[in-house]
Short mmCIF file of N, CA and C in Angstrom, two decimals:
data_model
loop_
_atom_site.label_atom_id
_atom_site.label_comp_id
_atom_site.label_asym_id
_atom_site.label_seq_id
_atom_site.Cartn_x
_atom_site.Cartn_y
_atom_site.Cartn_z
N MET A 12 2.72 -25.24 3.24
CA MET A 12 2.15 -23.98 2.77
C MET A 12 3.19 -22.88 2.87
N ASN A 13 3.21 -22.01 1.85
CA ASN A 13 4.13 -20.88 1.83
C ASN A 13 3.38 -19.58 2.11
N LEU A 14 4.15 -18.54 2.44
CA LEU A 14 3.61 -17.20 2.64
C LEU A 14 4.21 -16.30 1.58
N ALA A 15 3.37 -15.54 0.89
CA ALA A 15 3.85 -14.60 -0.13
C ALA A 15 3.43 -13.19 0.24
N LEU A 16 4.40 -12.31 0.42
CA LEU A 16 4.17 -10.93 0.85
C LEU A 16 4.44 -10.00 -0.32
N PHE A 17 3.43 -9.22 -0.70
CA PHE A 17 3.57 -8.31 -1.84
C PHE A 17 3.36 -6.87 -1.40
N ASP A 18 4.33 -6.02 -1.69
CA ASP A 18 4.08 -4.58 -1.67
C ASP A 18 3.08 -4.29 -2.79
N PHE A 19 2.36 -3.17 -2.68
CA PHE A 19 1.36 -2.83 -3.69
C PHE A 19 1.87 -1.79 -4.68
N ASP A 20 2.10 -0.56 -4.19
CA ASP A 20 2.47 0.55 -5.07
C ASP A 20 3.83 0.31 -5.73
N GLY A 21 3.83 0.29 -7.05
CA GLY A 21 5.07 0.13 -7.79
C GLY A 21 5.51 -1.31 -7.96
N THR A 22 4.92 -2.21 -7.18
CA THR A 22 5.23 -3.64 -7.31
C THR A 22 4.10 -4.33 -8.06
N ILE A 23 2.89 -4.22 -7.53
CA ILE A 23 1.72 -4.75 -8.23
C ILE A 23 1.21 -3.74 -9.26
N THR A 24 1.36 -2.46 -8.93
CA THR A 24 0.94 -1.41 -9.86
C THR A 24 2.14 -0.84 -10.60
N THR A 25 1.86 -0.13 -11.68
CA THR A 25 2.94 0.46 -12.48
C THR A 25 3.45 1.77 -11.89
N ARG A 26 2.73 2.31 -10.91
CA ARG A 26 3.17 3.54 -10.23
C ARG A 26 2.48 3.62 -8.87
N GLY A 27 2.93 4.57 -8.04
CA GLY A 27 2.29 4.78 -6.76
C GLY A 27 0.85 5.24 -6.94
N THR A 28 0.01 4.89 -5.96
CA THR A 28 -1.42 5.23 -6.06
C THR A 28 -1.84 6.34 -5.10
N PHE A 29 -0.97 6.76 -4.20
CA PHE A 29 -1.34 7.77 -3.21
C PHE A 29 -1.83 9.06 -3.87
N SER A 30 -1.03 9.60 -4.77
CA SER A 30 -1.40 10.87 -5.43
C SER A 30 -2.67 10.71 -6.25
N ASP A 31 -2.76 9.58 -6.96
CA ASP A 31 -3.96 9.32 -7.76
C ASP A 31 -5.21 9.31 -6.89
N PHE A 32 -5.11 8.63 -5.74
CA PHE A 32 -6.29 8.55 -4.89
C PHE A 32 -6.63 9.90 -4.28
N MET A 33 -5.64 10.67 -3.88
CA MET A 33 -5.92 11.98 -3.31
C MET A 33 -6.64 12.86 -4.34
N ARG A 34 -6.18 12.83 -5.58
CA ARG A 34 -6.85 13.61 -6.63
C ARG A 34 -8.27 13.09 -6.87
N PHE A 35 -8.46 11.80 -6.72
CA PHE A 35 -9.76 11.16 -6.95
C PHE A 35 -10.75 11.48 -5.83
N ALA A 36 -10.26 11.47 -4.58
CA ALA A 36 -11.16 11.53 -3.42
C ALA A 36 -11.31 12.92 -2.81
N VAL A 37 -10.35 13.81 -3.02
CA VAL A 37 -10.40 15.15 -2.42
C VAL A 37 -11.07 16.11 -3.40
N VAL A 38 -11.93 16.98 -2.87
CA VAL A 38 -12.65 17.91 -3.76
C VAL A 38 -11.66 18.76 -4.56
N PRO A 39 -12.00 19.06 -5.83
CA PRO A 39 -11.05 19.75 -6.72
C PRO A 39 -10.50 21.07 -6.18
N ALA A 40 -11.35 21.87 -5.53
CA ALA A 40 -10.86 23.16 -5.02
C ALA A 40 -9.77 22.96 -3.97
N LYS A 41 -9.98 21.97 -3.10
CA LYS A 41 -8.97 21.69 -2.07
C LYS A 41 -7.70 21.12 -2.70
N CYS A 42 -7.86 20.31 -3.74
CA CYS A 42 -6.70 19.77 -4.47
C CYS A 42 -5.86 20.90 -5.06
N ALA A 43 -6.55 21.87 -5.64
CA ALA A 43 -5.84 22.99 -6.27
C ALA A 43 -5.02 23.76 -5.24
N VAL A 44 -5.62 24.02 -4.07
CA VAL A 44 -4.90 24.72 -3.00
C VAL A 44 -3.73 23.86 -2.51
N GLY A 45 -3.98 22.56 -2.35
CA GLY A 45 -2.93 21.66 -1.89
C GLY A 45 -1.76 21.59 -2.84
N ASN A 46 -2.04 21.61 -4.13
CA ASN A 46 -0.95 21.58 -5.12
C ASN A 46 0.00 22.75 -4.93
N ILE A 47 -0.55 23.91 -4.59
CA ILE A 47 0.28 25.10 -4.37
C ILE A 47 1.02 24.99 -3.03
N LEU A 48 0.26 24.64 -1.98
CA LEU A 48 0.86 24.57 -0.64
C LEU A 48 2.00 23.57 -0.54
N PHE A 49 1.81 22.42 -1.20
CA PHE A 49 2.77 21.33 -1.03
C PHE A 49 3.84 21.25 -2.12
N ALA A 50 3.80 22.17 -3.07
CA ALA A 50 4.79 22.14 -4.16
C ALA A 50 6.23 22.13 -3.65
N PRO A 51 6.60 22.98 -2.66
CA PRO A 51 7.99 22.93 -2.17
C PRO A 51 8.34 21.59 -1.52
N ARG A 52 7.39 21.00 -0.77
CA ARG A 52 7.65 19.71 -0.13
C ARG A 52 7.75 18.58 -1.16
N VAL A 53 6.92 18.65 -2.18
CA VAL A 53 7.00 17.64 -3.24
C VAL A 53 8.36 17.71 -3.93
N LEU A 54 8.83 18.91 -4.18
CA LEU A 54 10.16 19.08 -4.77
C LEU A 54 11.23 18.51 -3.83
N GLY A 55 11.11 18.81 -2.54
CA GLY A 55 12.05 18.28 -1.56
C GLY A 55 12.04 16.76 -1.52
N TYR A 56 10.86 16.17 -1.68
CA TYR A 56 10.74 14.71 -1.72
C TYR A 56 11.44 14.15 -2.96
N LYS A 57 11.20 14.79 -4.11
CA LYS A 57 11.81 14.31 -5.36
C LYS A 57 13.33 14.44 -5.33
N LEU A 58 13.82 15.43 -4.58
CA LEU A 58 15.27 15.62 -4.46
C LEU A 58 15.88 14.77 -3.34
N GLY A 59 15.02 14.08 -2.59
CA GLY A 59 15.51 13.18 -1.54
C GLY A 59 15.72 13.83 -0.19
N PHE A 60 15.23 15.05 0.00
CA PHE A 60 15.42 15.75 1.28
C PHE A 60 14.27 15.50 2.26
N ILE A 61 13.12 15.08 1.74
CA ILE A 61 11.94 14.86 2.58
C ILE A 61 11.46 13.43 2.34
N SER A 62 11.13 12.73 3.43
CA SER A 62 10.71 11.33 3.30
C SER A 62 9.29 11.25 2.73
N GLY A 63 9.02 10.12 2.09
CA GLY A 63 7.68 9.87 1.57
C GLY A 63 6.65 9.83 2.67
N SER A 64 7.00 9.25 3.82
CA SER A 64 6.03 9.15 4.92
C SER A 64 5.69 10.52 5.48
N ASP A 65 6.66 11.44 5.50
CA ASP A 65 6.41 12.79 6.00
C ASP A 65 5.42 13.53 5.10
N ILE A 66 5.65 13.47 3.80
CA ILE A 66 4.76 14.21 2.90
C ILE A 66 3.38 13.57 2.87
N ARG A 67 3.31 12.23 2.94
CA ARG A 67 2.00 11.57 2.96
C ARG A 67 1.21 11.97 4.21
N THR A 68 1.89 12.06 5.34
CA THR A 68 1.23 12.47 6.59
C THR A 68 0.61 13.85 6.44
N ARG A 69 1.37 14.79 5.90
CA ARG A 69 0.90 16.17 5.78
C ARG A 69 -0.23 16.31 4.75
N VAL A 70 -0.07 15.64 3.62
CA VAL A 70 -1.10 15.72 2.58
C VAL A 70 -2.39 15.05 3.04
N THR A 71 -2.28 13.94 3.74
CA THR A 71 -3.46 13.24 4.25
C THR A 71 -4.21 14.12 5.23
N ARG A 72 -3.50 14.78 6.13
CA ARG A 72 -4.14 15.66 7.10
C ARG A 72 -4.86 16.80 6.40
N PHE A 73 -4.20 17.40 5.42
CA PHE A 73 -4.81 18.51 4.68
C PHE A 73 -6.04 18.05 3.90
N GLY A 74 -5.94 16.91 3.23
CA GLY A 74 -7.00 16.47 2.34
C GLY A 74 -8.21 15.88 3.04
N PHE A 75 -8.00 15.18 4.17
CA PHE A 75 -9.09 14.39 4.74
C PHE A 75 -9.60 14.84 6.11
N ARG A 76 -8.94 15.78 6.76
CA ARG A 76 -9.41 16.21 8.08
C ARG A 76 -10.82 16.79 7.98
N GLY A 77 -11.73 16.24 8.78
CA GLY A 77 -13.09 16.73 8.83
C GLY A 77 -14.02 16.18 7.76
N VAL A 78 -13.53 15.26 6.94
CA VAL A 78 -14.35 14.69 5.87
C VAL A 78 -15.08 13.45 6.40
N ALA A 79 -16.31 13.26 5.96
CA ALA A 79 -17.10 12.10 6.39
C ALA A 79 -16.41 10.82 5.93
N ALA A 80 -16.25 9.87 6.87
CA ALA A 80 -15.57 8.62 6.56
C ALA A 80 -16.29 7.84 5.47
N ASP A 81 -17.62 7.85 5.48
CA ASP A 81 -18.39 7.12 4.46
C ASP A 81 -18.13 7.65 3.06
N GLU A 82 -17.91 8.95 2.98
CA GLU A 82 -17.64 9.57 1.68
C GLU A 82 -16.32 9.06 1.11
N VAL A 83 -15.30 8.95 1.96
CA VAL A 83 -13.99 8.50 1.50
C VAL A 83 -14.01 6.99 1.24
N ARG A 84 -14.76 6.25 2.06
CA ARG A 84 -14.91 4.80 1.79
C ARG A 84 -15.56 4.57 0.43
N ARG A 85 -16.59 5.36 0.14
CA ARG A 85 -17.27 5.24 -1.15
C ARG A 85 -16.29 5.56 -2.29
N ALA A 86 -15.50 6.59 -2.12
CA ALA A 86 -14.49 6.95 -3.13
C ALA A 86 -13.47 5.82 -3.28
N GLY A 87 -13.12 5.19 -2.16
CA GLY A 87 -12.17 4.07 -2.20
C GLY A 87 -12.69 2.89 -3.01
N HIS A 88 -13.97 2.56 -2.83
CA HIS A 88 -14.58 1.48 -3.61
C HIS A 88 -14.60 1.82 -5.10
N GLU A 89 -14.92 3.06 -5.42
CA GLU A 89 -14.96 3.48 -6.82
C GLU A 89 -13.55 3.46 -7.43
N PHE A 90 -12.58 3.92 -6.64
CA PHE A 90 -11.19 3.93 -7.10
C PHE A 90 -10.70 2.51 -7.37
N ALA A 91 -11.02 1.58 -6.47
CA ALA A 91 -10.62 0.18 -6.65
C ALA A 91 -11.26 -0.41 -7.90
N ARG A 92 -12.50 -0.04 -8.14
CA ARG A 92 -13.24 -0.59 -9.27
C ARG A 92 -12.85 0.05 -10.61
N ASP A 93 -12.70 1.37 -10.61
CA ASP A 93 -12.57 2.11 -11.87
C ASP A 93 -11.14 2.49 -12.25
N VAL A 94 -10.26 2.67 -11.27
CA VAL A 94 -8.91 3.17 -11.55
C VAL A 94 -7.85 2.09 -11.45
N LEU A 95 -7.88 1.30 -10.39
CA LEU A 95 -6.81 0.32 -10.17
C LEU A 95 -6.63 -0.69 -11.30
N PRO A 96 -7.70 -1.17 -11.93
CA PRO A 96 -7.47 -2.17 -12.99
C PRO A 96 -6.50 -1.70 -14.09
N ASP A 97 -6.49 -0.41 -14.39
CA ASP A 97 -5.60 0.11 -15.44
C ASP A 97 -4.16 0.29 -14.96
N LEU A 98 -3.93 0.16 -13.67
CA LEU A 98 -2.59 0.37 -13.11
C LEU A 98 -1.88 -0.94 -12.77
N LEU A 99 -2.55 -2.07 -12.95
CA LEU A 99 -1.99 -3.35 -12.52
C LEU A 99 -0.94 -3.86 -13.50
N ARG A 100 0.12 -4.41 -12.94
CA ARG A 100 1.19 -5.02 -13.72
C ARG A 100 0.80 -6.47 -14.06
N PRO A 101 0.69 -6.84 -15.32
CA PRO A 101 0.33 -8.22 -15.65
C PRO A 101 1.25 -9.25 -14.99
N LEU A 102 2.56 -8.98 -14.96
CA LEU A 102 3.51 -9.90 -14.33
C LEU A 102 3.16 -10.14 -12.87
N ALA A 103 2.78 -9.07 -12.17
CA ALA A 103 2.43 -9.18 -10.75
C ALA A 103 1.18 -10.03 -10.55
N MET A 104 0.18 -9.78 -11.38
CA MET A 104 -1.06 -10.53 -11.24
C MET A 104 -0.86 -12.00 -11.58
N GLU A 105 0.01 -12.29 -12.54
CA GLU A 105 0.34 -13.68 -12.87
C GLU A 105 1.05 -14.36 -11.69
N ARG A 106 1.95 -13.62 -11.06
CA ARG A 106 2.69 -14.19 -9.93
C ARG A 106 1.75 -14.43 -8.73
N ILE A 107 0.84 -13.50 -8.48
CA ILE A 107 -0.14 -13.69 -7.42
C ILE A 107 -0.97 -14.94 -7.70
N GLN A 108 -1.40 -15.11 -8.95
CA GLN A 108 -2.19 -16.29 -9.30
C GLN A 108 -1.38 -17.57 -9.14
N TRP A 109 -0.10 -17.51 -9.48
CA TRP A 109 0.79 -18.66 -9.30
C TRP A 109 0.84 -19.09 -7.83
N HIS A 110 0.97 -18.11 -6.95
CA HIS A 110 0.98 -18.41 -5.51
C HIS A 110 -0.36 -18.99 -5.06
N LYS A 111 -1.44 -18.40 -5.52
CA LYS A 111 -2.78 -18.89 -5.14
C LYS A 111 -2.98 -20.32 -5.63
N ASN A 112 -2.51 -20.62 -6.84
CA ASN A 112 -2.65 -21.98 -7.38
C ASN A 112 -1.89 -23.00 -6.55
N GLN A 113 -0.80 -22.56 -5.90
CA GLN A 113 -0.03 -23.46 -5.03
C GLN A 113 -0.66 -23.62 -3.65
N GLY A 114 -1.68 -22.81 -3.37
CA GLY A 114 -2.29 -22.84 -2.05
C GLY A 114 -1.58 -21.99 -1.03
N ASP A 115 -0.72 -21.06 -1.49
CA ASP A 115 0.01 -20.18 -0.58
C ASP A 115 -0.91 -19.13 0.02
N VAL A 116 -0.52 -18.62 1.18
CA VAL A 116 -1.19 -17.47 1.78
C VAL A 116 -0.58 -16.23 1.14
N VAL A 117 -1.41 -15.44 0.45
CA VAL A 117 -0.92 -14.27 -0.27
C VAL A 117 -1.41 -13.02 0.45
N VAL A 118 -0.46 -12.16 0.83
CA VAL A 118 -0.77 -10.98 1.63
C VAL A 118 -0.24 -9.72 0.95
N ILE A 119 -1.10 -8.73 0.80
CA ILE A 119 -0.67 -7.41 0.35
C ILE A 119 -0.23 -6.65 1.61
N VAL A 120 1.00 -6.15 1.60
CA VAL A 120 1.55 -5.41 2.75
C VAL A 120 1.94 -4.04 2.21
N SER A 121 1.13 -3.02 2.55
CA SER A 121 1.27 -1.76 1.84
C SER A 121 1.08 -0.54 2.72
N GLY A 122 1.75 0.53 2.35
CA GLY A 122 1.54 1.81 2.99
C GLY A 122 0.31 2.53 2.45
N ALA A 123 -0.30 1.98 1.41
CA ALA A 123 -1.49 2.59 0.82
C ALA A 123 -2.70 2.42 1.74
N PHE A 124 -3.77 3.14 1.44
CA PHE A 124 -4.94 3.20 2.32
C PHE A 124 -5.84 1.98 2.21
N ASP A 125 -6.40 1.61 3.35
CA ASP A 125 -7.36 0.51 3.41
C ASP A 125 -8.63 0.80 2.62
N VAL A 126 -9.01 2.06 2.48
CA VAL A 126 -10.31 2.37 1.86
C VAL A 126 -10.40 1.90 0.41
N TYR A 127 -9.25 1.78 -0.27
CA TYR A 127 -9.31 1.20 -1.62
C TYR A 127 -8.63 -0.16 -1.72
N LEU A 128 -7.65 -0.42 -0.86
CA LEU A 128 -7.01 -1.74 -0.91
C LEU A 128 -7.93 -2.84 -0.39
N SER A 129 -8.74 -2.53 0.61
CA SER A 129 -9.62 -3.56 1.18
C SER A 129 -10.60 -4.10 0.13
N PRO A 130 -11.36 -3.25 -0.58
CA PRO A 130 -12.25 -3.82 -1.60
C PRO A 130 -11.50 -4.52 -2.72
N TRP A 131 -10.32 -4.02 -3.07
CA TRP A 131 -9.53 -4.67 -4.13
C TRP A 131 -9.08 -6.06 -3.67
N CYS A 132 -8.64 -6.17 -2.44
CA CYS A 132 -8.19 -7.47 -1.91
C CYS A 132 -9.35 -8.45 -1.76
N VAL A 133 -10.51 -7.95 -1.36
CA VAL A 133 -11.69 -8.82 -1.29
C VAL A 133 -12.00 -9.38 -2.67
N GLN A 134 -11.96 -8.52 -3.68
CA GLN A 134 -12.24 -8.94 -5.06
C GLN A 134 -11.28 -10.04 -5.51
N HIS A 135 -10.01 -9.92 -5.13
CA HIS A 135 -8.98 -10.86 -5.59
C HIS A 135 -8.68 -11.96 -4.56
N GLN A 136 -9.44 -11.99 -3.47
CA GLN A 136 -9.30 -13.01 -2.42
C GLN A 136 -7.87 -13.06 -1.87
N LEU A 137 -7.41 -11.88 -1.43
CA LEU A 137 -6.07 -11.74 -0.86
C LEU A 137 -6.18 -11.20 0.56
N HIS A 138 -5.20 -11.54 1.38
CA HIS A 138 -5.12 -10.98 2.74
C HIS A 138 -4.50 -9.58 2.64
N LEU A 139 -4.71 -8.78 3.69
CA LEU A 139 -4.26 -7.38 3.63
C LEU A 139 -3.72 -6.88 4.96
N ILE A 140 -2.57 -6.23 4.87
CA ILE A 140 -1.99 -5.45 5.97
C ILE A 140 -1.64 -4.10 5.35
N CYS A 141 -2.19 -3.00 5.88
CA CYS A 141 -1.94 -1.71 5.22
C CYS A 141 -2.17 -0.55 6.18
N SER A 142 -1.92 0.65 5.67
CA SER A 142 -2.18 1.87 6.43
C SER A 142 -3.69 2.11 6.50
N GLN A 143 -4.12 2.67 7.63
CA GLN A 143 -5.55 2.94 7.83
C GLN A 143 -5.74 4.40 8.23
N LEU A 144 -6.88 4.93 7.85
CA LEU A 144 -7.25 6.29 8.22
C LEU A 144 -8.01 6.28 9.54
N GLU A 145 -7.69 7.23 10.41
CA GLU A 145 -8.35 7.32 11.72
C GLU A 145 -9.73 7.96 11.57
N VAL A 146 -10.71 7.33 12.22
CA VAL A 146 -12.09 7.83 12.18
C VAL A 146 -12.57 8.08 13.61
N VAL A 147 -13.15 9.23 13.86
CA VAL A 147 -13.76 9.54 15.16
C VAL A 147 -15.18 10.04 14.89
N ASP A 148 -16.16 9.35 15.46
CA ASP A 148 -17.57 9.73 15.30
C ASP A 148 -17.96 9.89 13.83
N GLY A 149 -17.50 8.96 12.99
CA GLY A 149 -17.88 8.97 11.59
C GLY A 149 -17.15 9.96 10.71
N THR A 150 -16.16 10.65 11.29
CA THR A 150 -15.42 11.68 10.54
C THR A 150 -13.93 11.37 10.56
N LEU A 151 -13.26 11.60 9.46
CA LEU A 151 -11.81 11.41 9.41
C LEU A 151 -11.12 12.53 10.17
N THR A 152 -10.09 12.15 10.91
CA THR A 152 -9.31 13.15 11.65
C THR A 152 -8.21 13.75 10.79
N GLY A 153 -7.91 13.08 9.66
CA GLY A 153 -6.78 13.49 8.84
C GLY A 153 -5.49 12.81 9.28
N ARG A 154 -5.58 11.97 10.32
CA ARG A 154 -4.41 11.24 10.80
C ARG A 154 -4.52 9.77 10.41
N TYR A 155 -3.38 9.12 10.49
CA TYR A 155 -3.36 7.67 10.31
C TYR A 155 -3.79 7.00 11.61
N ARG A 156 -4.45 5.86 11.49
CA ARG A 156 -4.76 5.03 12.66
C ARG A 156 -3.54 4.14 12.88
N GLY A 157 -2.76 4.48 13.88
CA GLY A 157 -1.47 3.81 14.08
C GLY A 157 -0.44 4.36 13.12
N GLU A 158 0.62 3.58 12.93
CA GLU A 158 1.72 4.01 12.07
C GLU A 158 1.40 3.72 10.60
N GLN A 159 2.03 4.50 9.71
CA GLN A 159 1.99 4.14 8.30
C GLN A 159 2.66 2.77 8.14
N CYS A 160 2.12 1.96 7.26
CA CYS A 160 2.65 0.61 7.07
C CYS A 160 3.81 0.64 6.06
N VAL A 161 4.93 1.21 6.50
CA VAL A 161 6.13 1.31 5.68
C VAL A 161 7.34 0.98 6.54
N ASN A 162 8.46 0.69 5.87
CA ASN A 162 9.73 0.42 6.55
C ASN A 162 9.57 -0.70 7.59
N ALA A 163 10.08 -0.47 8.82
CA ALA A 163 10.04 -1.51 9.85
C ALA A 163 8.63 -1.88 10.27
N GLU A 164 7.67 -0.97 10.06
CA GLU A 164 6.29 -1.26 10.43
C GLU A 164 5.73 -2.40 9.58
N LYS A 165 6.19 -2.53 8.36
CA LYS A 165 5.74 -3.64 7.52
C LYS A 165 6.12 -4.98 8.15
N SER A 166 7.39 -5.13 8.48
CA SER A 166 7.82 -6.41 9.05
C SER A 166 7.21 -6.64 10.42
N ARG A 167 7.03 -5.57 11.21
CA ARG A 167 6.43 -5.72 12.54
C ARG A 167 5.01 -6.26 12.42
N ARG A 168 4.24 -5.69 11.52
CA ARG A 168 2.85 -6.14 11.37
C ARG A 168 2.76 -7.54 10.80
N VAL A 169 3.66 -7.88 9.89
CA VAL A 169 3.66 -9.25 9.35
C VAL A 169 3.92 -10.24 10.48
N ARG A 170 4.95 -9.96 11.30
CA ARG A 170 5.28 -10.87 12.41
C ARG A 170 4.15 -10.93 13.44
N GLU A 171 3.47 -9.82 13.63
CA GLU A 171 2.35 -9.77 14.58
C GLU A 171 1.20 -10.66 14.12
N LYS A 172 0.99 -10.72 12.82
CA LYS A 172 -0.17 -11.45 12.28
C LYS A 172 0.15 -12.90 11.92
N TYR A 173 1.40 -13.19 11.55
CA TYR A 173 1.76 -14.52 11.07
C TYR A 173 2.97 -15.07 11.82
N ASP A 174 2.90 -16.36 12.14
CA ASP A 174 4.06 -17.07 12.70
C ASP A 174 4.86 -17.59 11.52
N LEU A 175 5.95 -16.93 11.21
CA LEU A 175 6.72 -17.26 10.01
C LEU A 175 7.28 -18.68 10.05
N GLU A 176 7.49 -19.20 11.26
CA GLU A 176 8.04 -20.55 11.40
C GLU A 176 7.07 -21.62 10.90
N LYS A 177 5.81 -21.29 10.77
CA LYS A 177 4.81 -22.26 10.33
C LYS A 177 4.76 -22.43 8.82
N PHE A 178 5.51 -21.61 8.10
CA PHE A 178 5.51 -21.68 6.64
C PHE A 178 6.79 -22.32 6.13
N LEU A 179 6.65 -23.16 5.10
CA LEU A 179 7.82 -23.81 4.52
C LEU A 179 8.76 -22.78 3.91
N LYS A 180 8.16 -21.78 3.26
CA LYS A 180 8.95 -20.76 2.58
C LYS A 180 8.22 -19.43 2.66
N VAL A 181 8.97 -18.34 2.77
CA VAL A 181 8.39 -17.00 2.76
C VAL A 181 8.95 -16.25 1.55
N TYR A 182 8.05 -15.83 0.68
CA TYR A 182 8.41 -15.01 -0.47
C TYR A 182 8.07 -13.55 -0.15
N ALA A 183 8.84 -12.62 -0.71
CA ALA A 183 8.51 -11.21 -0.55
C ALA A 183 8.88 -10.45 -1.82
N TYR A 184 8.03 -9.47 -2.16
CA TYR A 184 8.18 -8.70 -3.39
C TYR A 184 8.05 -7.21 -3.05
N GLY A 185 9.04 -6.41 -3.46
CA GLY A 185 8.97 -4.97 -3.21
C GLY A 185 9.73 -4.20 -4.27
N ASP A 186 9.67 -2.86 -4.12
CA ASP A 186 10.34 -2.05 -5.15
C ASP A 186 11.04 -0.80 -4.62
N THR A 187 10.93 -0.51 -3.31
CA THR A 187 11.62 0.67 -2.76
C THR A 187 12.27 0.32 -1.43
N LYS A 188 13.04 1.27 -0.90
CA LYS A 188 13.69 1.04 0.39
C LYS A 188 12.67 0.87 1.51
N GLU A 189 11.44 1.39 1.33
CA GLU A 189 10.40 1.21 2.34
C GLU A 189 9.98 -0.26 2.47
N ASP A 190 10.39 -1.10 1.51
CA ASP A 190 10.04 -2.52 1.54
C ASP A 190 11.16 -3.41 2.08
N MET A 191 12.32 -2.84 2.34
CA MET A 191 13.49 -3.67 2.65
C MET A 191 13.32 -4.49 3.93
N ASP A 192 12.71 -3.92 4.95
CA ASP A 192 12.49 -4.68 6.19
C ASP A 192 11.62 -5.90 5.93
N MET A 193 10.59 -5.73 5.11
CA MET A 193 9.73 -6.86 4.77
C MET A 193 10.50 -7.88 3.94
N LEU A 194 11.29 -7.43 2.97
CA LEU A 194 12.06 -8.34 2.13
C LEU A 194 13.03 -9.17 2.96
N ASN A 195 13.54 -8.57 4.03
CA ASN A 195 14.49 -9.28 4.88
C ASN A 195 13.86 -10.41 5.69
N LEU A 196 12.53 -10.46 5.73
CA LEU A 196 11.85 -11.58 6.39
C LEU A 196 11.85 -12.83 5.53
N ALA A 197 12.09 -12.67 4.25
CA ALA A 197 11.81 -13.73 3.28
C ALA A 197 12.99 -14.68 3.08
N THR A 198 12.63 -15.90 2.69
CA THR A 198 13.65 -16.86 2.25
C THR A 198 13.90 -16.71 0.75
N GLU A 199 12.92 -16.15 0.03
CA GLU A 199 13.09 -15.83 -1.39
C GLU A 199 12.50 -14.46 -1.63
N ARG A 200 13.31 -13.53 -2.08
CA ARG A 200 12.85 -12.14 -2.18
C ARG A 200 13.17 -11.56 -3.55
N TYR A 201 12.28 -10.65 -3.96
CA TYR A 201 12.38 -10.02 -5.28
C TYR A 201 12.29 -8.51 -5.11
N PHE A 202 13.25 -7.80 -5.70
CA PHE A 202 13.25 -6.35 -5.67
C PHE A 202 13.12 -5.86 -7.10
N ARG A 203 12.02 -5.13 -7.37
CA ARG A 203 11.71 -4.68 -8.73
C ARG A 203 11.71 -5.85 -9.71
N TRP A 204 11.18 -6.96 -9.24
CA TRP A 204 10.97 -8.19 -10.01
C TRP A 204 12.26 -8.91 -10.38
N GLU A 205 13.37 -8.51 -9.76
CA GLU A 205 14.62 -9.27 -9.92
C GLU A 205 14.88 -10.02 -8.62
N LYS A 206 15.21 -11.30 -8.74
CA LYS A 206 15.49 -12.12 -7.56
C LYS A 206 16.74 -11.63 -6.86
N MET A 207 16.66 -11.45 -5.56
CA MET A 207 17.80 -10.98 -4.78
C MET A 207 18.63 -12.17 -4.30
N PRO A 208 19.93 -11.98 -4.11
CA PRO A 208 20.77 -13.09 -3.63
C PRO A 208 20.43 -13.45 -2.18
#
């Protein structure tokens, strides 16, 4: 049996889903204020001065602090059902099916939120390791539960959950530098759908 590790945003999808989900799940008035507040940081991110994990942390805190967890979970299910299908890369879905047909263990390893990845993975019968939102007494704190599942945290969580020595081969698929630690676990790795040496 083999292990296949897939990044989600930009690898399985045609673009990142964080911004799409924030616009989908956060009330419009708060989104409008956030667009103004975070415009300088977004520019800094696009210019490479601010990390993606930093801006995601700040935007998540602003958008979700004090919001009922059930409300965001419901939005996550709707987002998985209504929005994600239009963002999926046919090549990625074919490759996932190829792995499933071989009997491989297929795992989505993503910095994206569990509230929409979990229902999507259940629908497609895939395992999941991802970022989670912290909930206290039924309310979101605006913080992540643990670390964001990016960079070295991806490989750490994979090793924590799976004994890599038990698999004949480990495949990994990613598209950004946040995936490189995970790709380095693999015996066969693909970056932006090109096989790496």
